CSV table of C-alpha atoms in Angstrom, one decimal:
chain,number,residue,atom,x,y,z
A,122,MET,CA,17.9,158.4,141.2
A,123,THR,CA,20.5,157.2,138.8
A,124,THR,CA,23.9,158.0,139.4
A,125,MET,CA,26.5,159.8,137.3
A,126,ALA,CA,29.7,158.2,136.4
A,127,THR,CA,32.8,160.0,137.7
A,128,THR,CA,35.4,160.9,135.2
A,129,PRO,CA,38.9,161.6,136.4
A,130,GLY,CA,40.0,165.3,135.9
A,131,ALA,CA,43.4,166.2,134.6
A,132,ARG,CA,44.8,166.0,138.6
A,133,GLY,CA,43.0,162.9,139.4
A,134,SER,CA,39.9,164.8,140.9
A,135,GLY,CA,36.8,163.4,140.4
A,136,ARG,CA,34.4,165.5,138.6
A,137,ASN,CA,30.8,164.4,137.5
A,138,TRP,CA,29.7,165.7,134.0
A,139,THR,CA,27.9,164.4,131.0
A,140,PHE,CA,27.7,164.9,127.3
A,141,LEU,CA,24.0,165.7,127.3
A,142,THR,CA,22.3,168.4,129.3
A,143,ASN,CA,19.4,167.6,131.8
A,144,HIS,CA,17.3,168.8,128.8
A,145,GLY,CA,18.4,166.2,126.3
A,146,HIS,CA,17.9,163.5,129.0
A,147,VAL,CA,14.3,164.4,129.8
A,148,LEU,CA,13.5,164.5,126.0
A,149,LEU,CA,15.2,161.1,125.6
A,150,ALA,CA,13.2,159.6,128.4
A,151,ILE,CA,10.0,160.9,127.0
A,152,ALA,CA,10.9,159.7,123.5
A,153,ARG,CA,11.6,156.4,124.9
A,154,ASN,CA,8.1,156.2,127.0
A,155,PRO,CA,5.7,159.1,125.9
A,156,THR,CA,3.2,158.1,128.7
A,157,ALA,CA,5.6,158.2,131.5
A,158,ARG,CA,4.9,160.1,134.7
A,159,LEU,CA,7.1,163.3,135.2
A,160,ARG,CA,8.0,161.7,138.5
A,161,ASP,CA,9.6,158.4,136.9
A,162,VAL,CA,11.3,161.0,134.2
A,163,ALA,CA,12.8,162.8,137.0
A,164,ASP,CA,14.0,159.8,138.7
A,165,GLU,CA,15.6,158.2,135.5
A,166,VAL,CA,17.4,161.3,134.7
A,167,GLY,CA,18.3,162.3,138.4
A,168,VAL,CA,16.8,165.5,139.0
A,169,THR,CA,13.6,166.7,141.0
A,170,GLU,CA,10.3,166.5,139.8
A,171,ARG,CA,9.8,170.1,139.9
A,172,ALA,CA,12.9,170.5,137.6
A,173,ALA,CA,11.4,167.9,135.3
A,174,GLN,CA,8.4,170.0,135.0
A,175,ALA,CA,10.3,173.2,134.1
A,176,ILE,CA,12.3,171.4,131.5
A,177,VAL,CA,9.4,170.0,130.0
A,178,ALA,CA,7.8,173.5,130.0
A,179,ASP,CA,11.1,174.6,128.3
A,180,LEU,CA,10.7,171.9,125.7
A,181,GLU,CA,7.2,172.5,125.3
A,182,ALA,CA,8.0,176.4,124.6
A,183,GLY,CA,10.7,175.5,121.9
A,184,GLY,CA,8.5,173.3,119.9
A,185,TYR,CA,10.4,170.1,120.9
A,186,LEU,CA,7.4,168.2,122.4
A,187,ARG,CA,3.7,168.6,122.8
A,188,ARG,CA,1.7,167.5,126.0
A,189,THR,CA,-2.1,166.2,125.5
A,190,ARG,CA,-4.3,165.1,128.5
A,191,VAL,CA,-5.5,161.7,128.5
A,192,GLY,CA,-7.7,160.9,131.3
A,193,ARG,CA,-6.0,161.8,134.4
A,194,ARG,CA,-2.4,161.3,132.7
A,195,ASN,CA,-0.3,163.1,130.2
A,196,GLU,CA,0.8,161.8,126.6
A,197,TYR,CA,3.8,163.5,125.1
A,198,THR,CA,4.5,163.5,121.4
A,199,VAL,CA,8.2,164.5,120.6
A,200,ASN,CA,8.8,166.7,117.5
A,201,PRO,CA,11.9,165.2,116.0
A,202,SER,CA,12.4,167.9,113.4
A,203,GLY,CA,13.2,170.4,116.0
A,204,HIS,CA,16.8,171.8,115.5
A,205,PHE,CA,19.5,172.2,118.0
A,206,ARG,CA,19.6,175.5,119.9
A,207,HIS,CA,23.5,175.9,119.9
A,208,PRO,CA,24.7,177.7,116.7
A,209,ALA,CA,27.3,175.0,116.2
A,210,GLU,CA,24.6,172.3,115.6
A,211,ALA,CA,21.7,174.3,114.6
A,212,ASP,CA,21.6,172.7,111.2
A,213,GLN,CA,20.7,169.3,112.9
A,214,GLN,CA,17.4,168.0,113.8
A,215,VAL,CA,17.1,166.8,117.3
A,216,GLY,CA,15.5,163.5,115.7
A,217,ALA,CA,18.9,162.3,114.7
A,218,LEU,CA,20.0,162.5,118.4
A,219,LEU,CA,16.7,160.7,119.4
A,220,ALA,CA,17.5,157.8,117.0
A,221,LEU,CA,20.8,157.2,118.6
A,222,PHE,CA,19.3,156.5,122.0
A,223,THR,CA,16.0,155.2,121.1
A,224,ALA,CA,15.0,151.5,120.0
A,225,GLU,CA,12.6,152.8,117.2
A,226,PRO,CA,12.7,155.9,114.9
A,227,VAL,CA,10.7,158.8,116.7
A,228,THR,CA,8.0,160.0,114.6
A,229,GLY,CA,5.9,162.9,115.3
A,230,SER,CA,4.8,166.4,114.3
């Protein structure tokens, strides 16, 4: 499992936080490797496999990715034209974020 960086708080206490949510991290991991096993995605993100499954279900329901069964494995297709959910960024597409963190542009539905 990966570890988070500790950021000193206002009074010197260490608090773990990141700018992206686990949903964002899972979407990025899948965008980087669309044939990854959820076990590997969970390990990369630092969540349980069950949490990764729930996040993928959320992302599927929201239209951010599509799961296709290929033999005994799943293959994922990311929808880069999906919009951010928070009202402050709702006019932006997630493809712009994915492009920041992936080597090649993400194309999809």
